[in-house]
Coordinates of C-alpha atoms and ligand atoms in Angstrom, one line a residue:
Chain A
X1 CA 0.1 0.0 -0.3
X2 CA 1.4 3.2 -0.7
X3 CA 0.4 6.7 0.4
X4 CA -0.1 9.9 -1.2
X5 CA 1.9 12.1 1.1
X6 CA 1.0 15.7 0.4
X7 CA 4.1 17.7 -0.8
X8 CA 3.8 21.0 1.3
X9 CA 3.7 18.3 4.1
X10 CA 7.2 16.9 3.3
X11 CA 9.1 20.0 3.9
X12 CA 7.6 20.0 7.5
X13 CA 10.0 19.6 10.4
X14 CA 8.7 19.1 13.8
X15 CA 11.6 21.3 15.0
X16 CA 10.4 24.3 12.9
X17 CA 7.0 24.2 14.8
X18 CA 6.5 25.5 18.5
X19 CA 5.1 23.4 21.1
X20 CA 1.2 24.0 21.7
X21 CA -0.1 21.4 24.0
X22 CA 2.0 19.0 25.9
X23 CA 0.9 15.8 27.8
X24 CA 3.5 14.9 30.6
X25 CA 2.6 11.3 32.0
X26 CA -1.3 11.8 31.1
X27 CA -3.0 8.8 32.1
X28 CA -6.7 8.0 32.1
X29 CA -9.0 5.4 33.5
X30 CA -12.6 4.8 33.2
X31 CA -13.5 3.1 36.4
X32 CA -11.1 0.2 36.2
X33 CA -10.2 0.5 32.8
X34 CA -6.6 1.7 32.1
X35 CA -7.8 3.7 28.8
X36 CA -4.6 6.2 28.3
X37 CA -1.2 4.9 29.4
X38 CA 1.9 7.0 30.3
X39 CA 1.4 9.6 27.4
X40 CA 4.2 12.0 26.6
X41 CA 3.4 13.8 23.3
X42 CA 4.1 17.4 22.2
X43 CA 1.3 18.8 20.0
X44 CA 2.7 21.3 17.4
X45 CA 1.1 24.8 16.9
X46 CA 0.0 25.7 13.7
X47 CA -0.1 22.4 11.9
X48 CA -2.7 19.5 11.7
X49 CA -1.8 16.7 14.0
X50 CA -3.5 13.0 13.7
X51 CA -4.2 10.7 16.2
X52 CA -4.3 7.2 14.3
X53 CA -5.1 3.7 15.6
X54 CA -7.4 0.9 15.7
X55 CA -11.0 1.5 17.2
X56 CA -10.9 1.2 21.1
X57 CA -7.1 2.4 21.5
X58 CA -8.0 5.7 23.0
X59 CA -8.0 8.3 20.4
X60 CA -11.1 10.0 21.4
X61 CA -10.2 10.2 24.7
X62 CA -6.6 11.4 24.1
X63 CA -8.6 14.3 22.1
X64 CA -11.1 15.2 25.0
X65 CA -7.9 15.4 27.4
X66 CA -6.9 18.9 25.5
X67 CA -10.3 20.3 26.1
X68 CA -11.1 18.4 29.5
X69 CA -14.3 16.7 28.0
X70 CA -13.5 13.5 29.7
X71 CA -14.6 15.5 32.8
X72 CA -18.2 14.9 31.9
X73 CA -18.0 11.3 31.6
X74 CA -18.6 10.3 35.7
X75 CA -16.3 7.2 35.6
X76 CA -13.3 9.0 34.2
X77 CA -10.3 9.8 36.3
X78 CA -6.9 11.0 34.8
X79 CA -3.3 11.8 36.4
X80 CA -0.6 13.7 34.8
X81 CA -0.3 17.0 33.2
X82 CA -1.9 18.6 29.9
X83 CA -0.1 21.7 29.2
X84 CA -1.3 24.3 26.8
X85 CA 1.0 27.5 26.4
X86 CA 2.9 26.2 28.9
X87 CA 0.4 26.1 31.5
X88 CA -1.3 23.1 33.1
X89 CA -5.0 22.8 32.5
X90 CA -5.4 19.7 34.6
X91 CA -4.1 22.4 37.9
X92 CA -6.4 23.7 40.4
X93 CA -7.5 27.2 39.6
X94 CA -8.3 26.2 35.9
X95 CA -11.6 27.4 34.8
X96 CA -12.7 24.5 32.5
X97 CA -15.5 26.8 30.8
X98 CA -12.6 29.4 30.0
X99 CA -10.3 26.6 28.6
X100 CA -13.3 25.2 26.6
X101 CA -13.6 28.6 25.2
X102 CA -10.1 28.4 23.7
X103 CA -10.6 24.7 22.4
X104 CA -13.1 24.4 19.7
X105 CA -14.3 20.9 18.9
X106 CA -16.1 18.8 15.9
X107 CA -17.6 15.9 16.8
X108 CA -17.9 12.5 14.6
X109 CA -21.5 12.9 13.6
X110 CA -22.6 16.4 12.4
X111 CA -24.6 17.8 15.4
X112 CA -25.6 21.2 14.7
X113 CA -28.1 22.4 17.3
X114 CA -31.9 22.4 16.4
X115 CA -31.8 26.0 15.7
X116 CA -31.3 28.3 12.5
X117 CA -27.9 27.9 10.7
X118 CA -27.5 31.7 12.5
X119 CA -28.6 30.9 16.1
X120 CA -26.1 28.1 15.8
X121 CA -23.1 30.4 15.3
X122 CA -24.3 32.8 17.6
X123 CA -25.2 30.6 20.5
X124 CA -21.5 30.6 22.1
X125 CA -20.8 34.4 21.7
X126 CA -24.2 35.2 23.1
X127 CA -23.7 32.7 26.1
X128 CA -20.3 34.2 26.9
X129 CA -21.9 38.1 26.2
X130 CA -19.4 38.6 23.6
X131 CA -21.7 40.6 21.5
X132 CA -23.5 43.7 20.2
X133 CA -25.9 42.7 17.5
X134 CA -23.4 44.1 14.8
X135 CA -20.6 42.4 16.5
X136 CA -22.7 39.4 16.4
X137 CA -23.4 39.5 12.7
X138 CA -19.9 39.9 12.3
X139 CA -18.9 36.8 13.9
X140 CA -21.4 34.8 12.2
X141 CA -20.1 35.9 8.9
X142 CA -16.8 35.4 9.8
X143 CA -17.0 31.8 11.2
X144 CA -19.1 30.9 8.4
X145 CA -16.3 32.4 6.1
X146 CA -14.0 30.4 8.1
X147 CA -15.6 27.0 7.8
X148 CA -16.1 27.7 3.7
X149 CA -19.6 28.0 4.2
X150 CA -21.1 31.2 4.2
X151 CA -21.3 31.6 0.1
X152 CA -23.7 28.6 0.5
X153 CA -26.0 29.9 3.2
X154 CA -25.7 33.8 3.2
X155 CA -29.0 33.7 1.8
X156 CA -30.6 31.5 4.3
X157 CA -29.3 32.1 7.6
X158 CA -32.7 31.9 9.4
X159 CA -33.3 28.2 7.6
X160 CA -32.9 25.3 10.2
X161 CA -30.0 24.0 10.8
X162 CA -31.1 20.3 9.4
X163 CA -31.9 22.0 6.1
X164 CA -28.5 21.3 5.2
X165 CA -26.3 18.3 3.5
X166 CA -24.4 16.4 6.2
X167 CA -21.4 17.9 4.7
X168 CA -22.8 21.6 5.4
X169 CA -23.9 20.6 8.7
X170 CA -20.7 19.6 9.7
X171 CA -18.8 22.6 8.0
X172 CA -21.7 24.9 10.3
X173 CA -20.2 22.9 13.2
X174 CA -16.4 23.5 12.4
X175 CA -17.8 27.5 11.8
X176 CA -19.9 26.9 15.5
X177 CA -16.2 26.2 16.7
X178 CA -14.6 29.1 15.4
X179 CA -17.3 31.3 16.8
X180 CA -15.6 31.1 20.3
X181 CA -12.4 32.2 18.7
X182 CA -10.3 29.6 19.8
X183 CA -6.9 28.7 19.1
X184 CA -7.0 24.9 19.1
X185 CA -9.8 23.0 17.2
X186 CA -10.3 19.5 17.7
X187 CA -12.0 17.2 15.3
X188 CA -12.9 13.5 16.0
X189 CA -13.4 11.6 12.7
X190 CA -15.2 14.7 11.5
X191 CA -15.6 12.9 8.1
X192 CA -16.8 9.7 8.8
X193 CA -20.2 10.1 8.3
X194 CA -19.4 12.4 5.3
X195 CA -19.4 11.0 1.5
X196 CA -16.1 11.4 -0.6
X197 CA -17.1 15.0 -2.0
X198 CA -18.0 16.7 1.5
X199 CA -14.6 14.9 3.1
X200 CA -12.6 16.4 0.3
X201 CA -14.0 19.7 1.5
X202 CA -13.4 19.2 4.9
X203 CA -9.9 18.3 4.2
X204 CA -9.1 21.3 2.2
X205 CA -10.6 23.4 5.0
X206 CA -8.4 21.6 7.5
X207 CA -5.3 22.6 5.7
X208 CA -6.6 26.3 5.7
X209 CA -7.5 26.0 9.2
X210 CA -4.1 25.4 10.4
X211 CA -2.8 28.8 9.2
X212 CA -4.8 30.4 12.2
X213 CA -5.3 27.6 14.5
X214 CA -3.7 24.6 15.8
X215 CA -5.9 21.6 14.4
X216 CA -5.8 17.9 16.3
X217 CA -7.5 15.5 13.7
X218 CA -8.8 11.8 15.2
X219 CA -8.9 9.7 12.2
X220 CA -9.7 6.1 11.5
X221 CA -8.6 6.8 7.7
X222 CA -4.6 6.2 6.9
X223 CA -5.1 8.1 3.9
X224 CA -6.8 11.2 5.0
X225 CA -4.2 11.6 7.8
X226 CA -1.2 11.4 5.0
X227 CA -3.1 13.9 3.2
X228 CA -3.6 16.6 6.1
X229 CA -1.4 16.2 8.6
X230 CA 1.9 17.2 9.3
X231 CA 2.4 14.9 12.5
X232 CA 0.8 11.7 13.2
X233 CA 0.6 9.8 16.3
X234 CA 0.0 6.1 16.2
X235 CA -1.8 4.6 19.0
X236 CA -2.5 1.0 20.1
X237 CA -4.6 -0.1 23.1
X238 CA -3.9 3.2 25.4
X239 CA -0.4 3.8 24.3
X240 CA 1.7 6.1 21.7
X241 CA 3.3 3.4 19.9
X242 CA 5.0 6.0 17.5
X243 CA 4.7 9.9 17.3
X244 CA 6.5 11.9 14.5
X245 CA 6.6 13.6 11.0
X246 CA 3.7 11.8 8.9
X247 CA 6.0 11.0 6.5
X248 CA 8.3 9.2 8.7
X249 CA 5.3 7.1 10.4
X250 CA 4.3 6.6 6.8
X251 CA 7.5 5.8 4.8
X252 CA 10.0 4.8 7.6
X253 CA 8.1 3.8 10.9
X254 CA 10.3 2.7 13.6
X255 CA 8.1 0.3 15.0
X256 CA 7.1 -2.8 14.0
X257 CA 3.3 -2.4 15.1
X258 CA 3.3 0.8 13.2
X259 CA 4.6 -0.9 9.9
X260 CA 1.9 -3.5 10.3
X261 CA -0.9 -0.9 11.0
X262 CA 0.3 1.5 7.8
X263 CA 0.5 -1.7 5.4
X264 CA -2.7 -3.4 6.6
X265 CA -1.1 -6.3 8.0
X266 CA -2.8 -5.8 11.5
X267 CA -4.9 -7.9 13.7
Chain B
X1 CA -62.0 -26.4 12.6
X2 CA -59.2 -26.0 10.2
X3 CA -56.6 -23.4 11.2
X4 CA -57.7 -21.5 7.8
X5 CA -61.3 -20.8 8.7
X6 CA -60.1 -20.1 12.3
X7 CA -58.1 -17.4 11.2
X8 CA -60.9 -15.8 9.2
X9 CA -63.0 -15.8 12.3
X10 CA -60.2 -14.5 14.5
X11 CA -59.8 -11.3 11.9
X12 CA -63.4 -10.8 12.1
X13 CA -63.7 -11.0 15.7
X14 CA -61.0 -8.8 15.9
X15 CA -62.5 -6.1 13.5
X16 CA -65.6 -6.2 15.4
X17 CA -63.7 -5.3 18.8
X18 CA -61.8 -2.5 16.9
X19 CA -65.1 -1.2 15.0
X20 CA -66.8 -1.2 18.8
X21 CA -64.1 0.6 20.8
X22 CA -63.7 3.6 17.7
X23 CA -67.3 4.0 17.4
X24 CA -67.8 4.5 21.1
X25 CA -66.0 7.9 20.8
X26 CA -67.9 9.7 18.3
X27 CA -71.2 8.3 19.6
X28 CA -70.3 10.2 23.0
X29 CA -69.8 13.2 21.2
X30 CA -72.3 13.2 18.7
X31 CA -74.8 12.1 21.8
X32 CA -73.5 15.1 23.8
X33 CA -73.9 17.5 21.0
X34 CA -77.4 16.7 20.1
X35 CA -78.2 17.1 23.6
X36 CA -76.4 19.9 24.5
X37 CA -76.6 22.4 21.4
X38 CA -80.3 23.0 22.1
X39 CA -79.6 24.9 25.0
X40 CA -76.6 26.9 24.2
X41 CA -77.2 30.2 23.4
X42 CA -75.7 33.6 24.7
X43 CA -77.8 33.8 27.4
X44 CA -76.8 30.7 28.7
X45 CA -73.2 31.5 28.1
X46 CA -73.3 34.6 29.9
X47 CA -75.6 34.5 33.0
X48 CA -75.7 32.9 36.2
X49 CA -77.5 29.7 37.9
X50 CA -80.8 30.5 39.4
X51 CA -83.3 28.2 41.6
X52 CA -80.7 25.2 40.9
X53 CA -81.7 23.9 37.5
X54 CA -82.4 27.2 35.5
X55 CA -80.3 30.1 34.3
X56 CA -76.9 30.0 32.9
X57 CA -73.2 28.6 33.4
X58 CA -71.1 31.9 33.4
X59 CA -69.6 31.4 36.6
X60 CA -69.0 27.7 36.0
X61 CA -67.3 28.4 33.0
X62 CA -64.8 31.2 34.5
X63 CA -64.5 28.9 37.3
X64 CA -63.1 26.0 35.1
X65 CA -61.0 28.6 33.1
X66 CA -59.5 30.0 36.6
X67 CA -58.8 26.8 38.3
X68 CA -57.0 25.0 35.6
X69 CA -55.3 28.3 34.6
X70 CA -54.2 28.7 38.2
X71 CA -53.6 25.0 38.4
X72 CA -51.2 25.2 35.4
X73 CA -49.2 28.1 36.7
X74 CA -48.4 26.0 40.0
X75 CA -47.9 22.8 38.4
X76 CA -46.1 23.3 35.1
X77 CA -43.4 25.0 36.5
X78 CA -42.8 22.4 39.5
X79 CA -43.7 19.6 37.4
X80 CA -40.8 20.8 34.7
X81 CA -38.4 21.3 37.4
X82 CA -38.9 18.1 38.9
X83 CA -38.3 16.6 35.4
X84 CA -35.2 18.5 34.7
X85 CA -33.7 17.3 38.2
X86 CA -34.6 13.8 37.7
X87 CA -33.4 13.6 34.0
X88 CA -30.4 15.7 34.4
X89 CA -29.1 15.8 38.2
X90 CA -30.3 12.8 40.0
X91 CA -27.9 10.4 40.4
X92 CA -28.8 7.0 39.2
X93 CA -29.7 5.3 42.6
X94 CA -32.1 3.7 44.7
X95 CA -33.7 7.1 46.1
X96 CA -33.9 8.1 42.2
X97 CA -35.7 5.5 41.7
X98 CA -38.1 5.1 44.3
X99 CA -39.1 9.0 43.3
X100 CA -39.7 7.8 40.1
X101 CA -41.5 4.9 40.8
X102 CA -43.3 7.5 43.1
X103 CA -44.5 9.4 40.4
X104 CA -45.5 6.6 38.5
X105 CA -47.9 5.9 41.1
X106 CA -49.3 9.2 41.9
X107 CA -50.4 9.4 38.1
X108 CA -52.8 6.3 38.9
X109 CA -53.8 7.7 42.4
X110 CA -57.6 7.9 42.6
X111 CA -58.6 11.5 42.4
X112 CA -60.9 11.4 45.1
X113 CA -57.8 10.1 47.6
X114 CA -56.2 13.7 46.2
X115 CA -59.5 15.7 46.8
X116 CA -59.6 14.3 50.6
X117 CA -56.0 15.2 51.2
X118 CA -56.7 18.7 49.4
X119 CA -59.6 19.1 51.7
X120 CA -57.7 17.9 55.3
X121 CA -54.8 19.4 54.6
X122 CA -55.2 22.9 52.5
X123 CA -58.8 23.6 53.2
X124 CA -58.8 22.7 56.9
X125 CA -55.4 22.6 58.1
X126 CA -53.9 25.5 56.4
X127 CA -57.4 27.2 56.3
X128 CA -57.5 27.9 52.7
X129 CA -61.4 27.0 52.8
X130 CA -62.8 25.9 50.1
X131 CA -61.3 28.2 47.5
X132 CA -60.0 28.8 44.2
X133 CA -56.7 28.5 45.8
X134 CA -57.2 25.1 47.7
X135 CA -58.7 23.5 44.5
X136 CA -56.2 24.9 41.9
X137 CA -53.2 23.8 44.3
X138 CA -55.0 20.0 44.7
X139 CA -55.5 20.0 40.9
X140 CA -51.8 20.6 40.2
X141 CA -51.3 17.6 42.5
X142 CA -53.4 15.7 39.7
X143 CA -51.5 17.3 37.6
X144 CA -47.8 16.9 38.2
X145 CA -47.0 13.2 38.0
X146 CA -48.2 13.7 34.0
X147 CA -46.3 16.7 33.3
X148 CA -43.2 15.2 35.5
X149 CA -43.4 11.9 33.5
X150 CA -44.1 13.2 30.3
X151 CA -41.1 16.0 30.4
X152 CA -38.5 13.6 31.9
X153 CA -39.2 11.4 29.0
X154 CA -38.9 14.2 26.3
X155 CA -35.5 15.6 28.6
X156 CA -34.2 12.2 28.1
X157 CA -34.7 11.8 24.6
X158 CA -32.7 14.9 23.4
X159 CA -29.5 13.6 22.0
X160 CA -26.5 13.6 24.0
X161 CA -24.6 15.1 21.1
X162 CA -26.4 18.6 22.1
X163 CA -25.4 18.4 25.0
X164 CA -21.5 17.5 24.6
X165 CA -21.5 20.5 21.9
X166 CA -22.5 22.9 24.1
X167 CA -20.3 21.8 26.5
X168 CA -17.6 21.9 24.5
X169 CA -18.3 25.6 23.6
X170 CA -17.7 26.7 27.2
X171 CA -21.2 26.6 28.2
X172 CA -22.2 25.3 31.5
X173 CA -24.5 22.6 32.5
X174 CA -27.3 24.8 33.4
X175 CA -26.5 27.2 30.1
X176 CA -26.7 23.8 28.1
X177 CA -30.0 22.7 30.0
X178 CA -31.8 26.0 29.5
X179 CA -30.4 27.1 25.9
X180 CA -30.4 23.5 24.0
X181 CA -32.0 20.7 26.1
X182 CA -35.1 22.6 27.2
X183 CA -35.9 24.0 24.0
X184 CA -34.9 21.0 22.2
X185 CA -37.5 19.0 24.6
X186 CA -40.2 21.5 24.3
X187 CA -42.7 19.8 22.0
X188 CA -42.2 16.5 24.5
X189 CA -42.6 19.0 27.7
X190 CA -45.5 21.0 26.3
X191 CA -47.4 17.3 25.7
X192 CA -47.0 16.6 29.0
X193 CA -48.1 20.0 30.7
X194 CA -51.4 20.0 28.3
X195 CA -51.9 16.1 29.0
X196 CA -51.8 17.0 32.9
X197 CA -54.1 20.3 32.0
X198 CA -56.6 18.0 30.2
X199 CA -56.7 16.0 33.5
X200 CA -57.4 19.0 35.3
X201 CA -59.8 20.4 33.1
X202 CA -62.4 17.8 33.7
X203 CA -61.5 16.4 37.2
X204 CA -64.7 16.2 39.3
X205 CA -64.1 14.6 42.6
X206 CA -61.0 17.1 43.5
X207 CA -62.8 20.0 43.0
X208 CA -65.8 19.0 44.5
X209 CA -64.0 18.5 47.8
X210 CA -61.5 22.0 47.5
X211 CA -62.9 24.5 45.4
X212 CA -66.8 24.8 45.8
X213 CA -70.2 23.4 45.8
X214 CA -70.4 23.8 42.0
X215 CA -73.4 26.1 41.8
X216 CA -71.7 29.3 42.8
X217 CA -73.2 32.2 41.3
X218 CA -70.2 34.5 41.0
X219 CA -67.1 34.6 39.3
X220 CA -64.2 34.2 41.7
X221 CA -63.2 37.4 42.6
X222 CA -60.0 36.2 45.1
X223 CA -58.1 33.4 45.6
X224 CA -60.2 32.4 48.8
X225 CA -63.3 32.8 46.7
X226 CA -65.4 29.5 46.6
X227 CA -65.2 28.3 42.9
X228 CA -67.8 26.7 40.7
X229 CA -67.0 24.5 37.9
X230 CA -68.2 22.8 35.0
X231 CA -67.6 19.1 36.3
X232 CA -69.0 19.9 39.3
X233 CA -72.2 21.6 38.0
X234 CA -72.7 18.9 35.5
X235 CA -72.4 16.2 38.4
X236 CA -75.0 18.4 40.6
X237 CA -77.6 18.7 37.7
X238 CA -76.9 15.1 36.3
X239 CA -77.8 13.2 39.6
X240 CA -80.2 15.9 41.4
X241 CA -82.3 18.1 38.7
X242 CA -86.0 17.0 38.6
X243 CA -87.0 18.7 35.3
X244 CA -86.0 18.5 31.6
X245 CA -84.5 22.0 31.8
X246 CA -81.9 20.8 34.4
X247 CA -80.5 17.6 32.4
X248 CA -80.6 19.8 29.5
X249 CA -78.4 22.1 31.3
X250 CA -76.2 19.3 32.3
X251 CA -75.7 18.5 28.7
X252 CA -75.3 21.9 27.5
X253 CA -72.3 22.4 30.1
X254 CA -71.1 19.0 29.2
X255 CA -70.8 20.3 25.8
X256 CA -69.0 23.3 26.9
X257 CA -66.5 21.3 28.9
X258 CA -65.8 18.7 25.8
X259 CA -65.2 22.0 23.6
X260 CA -62.6 23.3 26.5
X261 CA -60.8 19.8 26.8
X262 CA -61.0 19.7 22.8
X263 CA -59.3 23.2 22.9
X264 CA -56.6 22.1 25.2
X265 CA -56.0 19.2 22.9
X266 CA -56.0 20.9 19.9
X267 CA -53.5 23.9 21.3
X268 CA -51.5 20.9 22.6
X269 CA -51.3 19.6 18.7
X270 CA -50.6 23.2 17.7
X271 CA -47.7 23.9 20.4
X272 CA -46.1 20.6 19.4
X273 CA -46.3 21.4 15.7
X274 CA -44.9 24.7 16.3
X275 CA -42.1 23.5 18.3
X276 CA -41.5 20.7 16.1
X277 CA -41.3 23.1 12.9
X278 CA -38.9 25.6 14.9
X279 CA -36.6 22.6 15.4
X280 CA -36.5 22.1 11.9
X281 CA -37.8 18.4 11.9
Ligands
LIG301 N1 -17.4 6.8 28.9 C1 -17.0 5.3 28.7 N2 -17.1 4.8 29.8 C2 -16.2 3.9 29.9 N3 -15.3 3.2 29.0 C3 -15.1 4.0 27.8 C4 -15.6 5.3 27.5 N4 -15.2 5.9 26.6 C5 -14.1 5.0 26.3 N5 -14.2 4.2 26.8 C6 -13.0 2.9 26.7 O1 -11.8 3.6 26.4 C7 -11.3 3.0 25.7 C8 -10.7 4.3 24.5 O2 -11.5 4.4 23.9 P1 -11.9 5.7 22.7 O3 -13.4 5.9 22.6 O4 -11.0 6.9 23.3 O5 -11.1 5.2 21.7 P2 -11.2 5.6 20.4 O6 -9.6 5.1 20.1 O7 -11.8 6.9 20.0 O8 -12.3 4.2 19.3 P3 -13.0 4.9 18.0 O9 -12.0 4.6 16.9 O10 -13.8 3.5 18.1 O11 -13.3 6.0 18.2 C9 -12.1 1.8 24.5 O12 -11.9 0.5 25.4 C10 -13.6 2.5 25.3 O13 -14.4 1.3 25.5
LIG302 MG1 -13.5 7.8 19.0

């Protein structure tokens, strides 16, 4: 099997980029189950980092470690540090709501609120009292532009979000994540419920987004990781087996497990 | 008998059963309409009862409207709040399960028992007297379990993904409930509230014991006024009238009550559809 690695990605060197999110000895349990084991990686700023690995290996759990969405799972418990811009978000004195305003999240299945397109985007800014009316219009427009959706919906902002196609809904969810003006965007298999055309659009969008944001992408799809991510972490049963430049992971994996996974000789 | 002909006979029998049960409702409607429409006039709807079985039913209509509105004012917020707590905050333990079981049971509680409690506790012990207030509070006991049950169900069926999306945007749990969960659950909550209101509209035993004797000649002027209501009026005239005029009035009041009840049901349906449309389904 061979992978089409994006040319631009080939030029990437991890040393060129700054650390944005650092996991230090991060461990996570669901009840008795040790779901993440001694995670130590640094996610770099302004690139796309992919977490890949077989189902159940802990990709989503690791992603949720970045905006502390594991907190809402009653049985989840964790140790270790997660630093964002050098500050431990697991520490006391961290306001988790403020943290989540800095980290946008996009889910596996498009999950717009049952509201109009406009209200979906205005939701968070209104909640966080950002906004005067004109300012709100501006935020909505910018967020939709940022998600490459503005031209398709600018004349129907009052329509229900459900009137959009699946791919448009997912871009709406990306726009909604942009509305809080985050610096990090987490995407948990954002294309797995979409058709190929919609997938291509979202991937193109990811490449644009990293200009302004740090993007972390969970994906099952190896081709996708190769197409859009500068760095890739390969995970297996709760551990990071290998983490590095996507090119290295795909062309010269150091670990046998990684190679097996990449070449499809797995399990 | 061979299986094929038995199949045929069973099918016929089932069909007859269905036809019978489906026909009862229209028959009642037509029966009441037929017997009640003759007496309906502006006069009947706007004057007060006289000499037991003469006159109109204005105070009874208004009494029912007041009782039910006030009951909704108490019951709906309380019921919705309880449902929110049960669905979103209550830990999944024995206590919660018992509360839930209790609510289910309360929904089937014979109304005369609730009436008796209202009488002893509200009317006598708290000295509210037989009054609009005592009646409305007692009626809200009737309404609560239905509202709680349907609202809790509606809140629980709101997809988890909405909550996750809202929390991930930095919303608190409460903000999420108020701004996302409740609006999404609104069709179901409304159905629950109106189901409860429907129960209250037609309730006789409870208002009999707590609100008033039924033939009150005045629209209640305060929360402590005794308050007549359509169900009580119908009950009294149906059981104690000596004249054709009396029976006619019982039918007329029944027709008005039915229309009120249908009004509640239709507005329930309309409100539900309105919200469903707003939610984009
Ligand atoms: N809420 C939860 N409660 C209990 N266990 C959980 C929970 N969420 C995940 N797990 C367990 O933790 C492990 C890691 O799950 P996670 O969802 O992070 O994996 P994943 O790599 O994202 O899988 P997938 O590719 O299927 O999405 C799995 O074994 C899973 O069963
Ligand atoms: Mg996952």
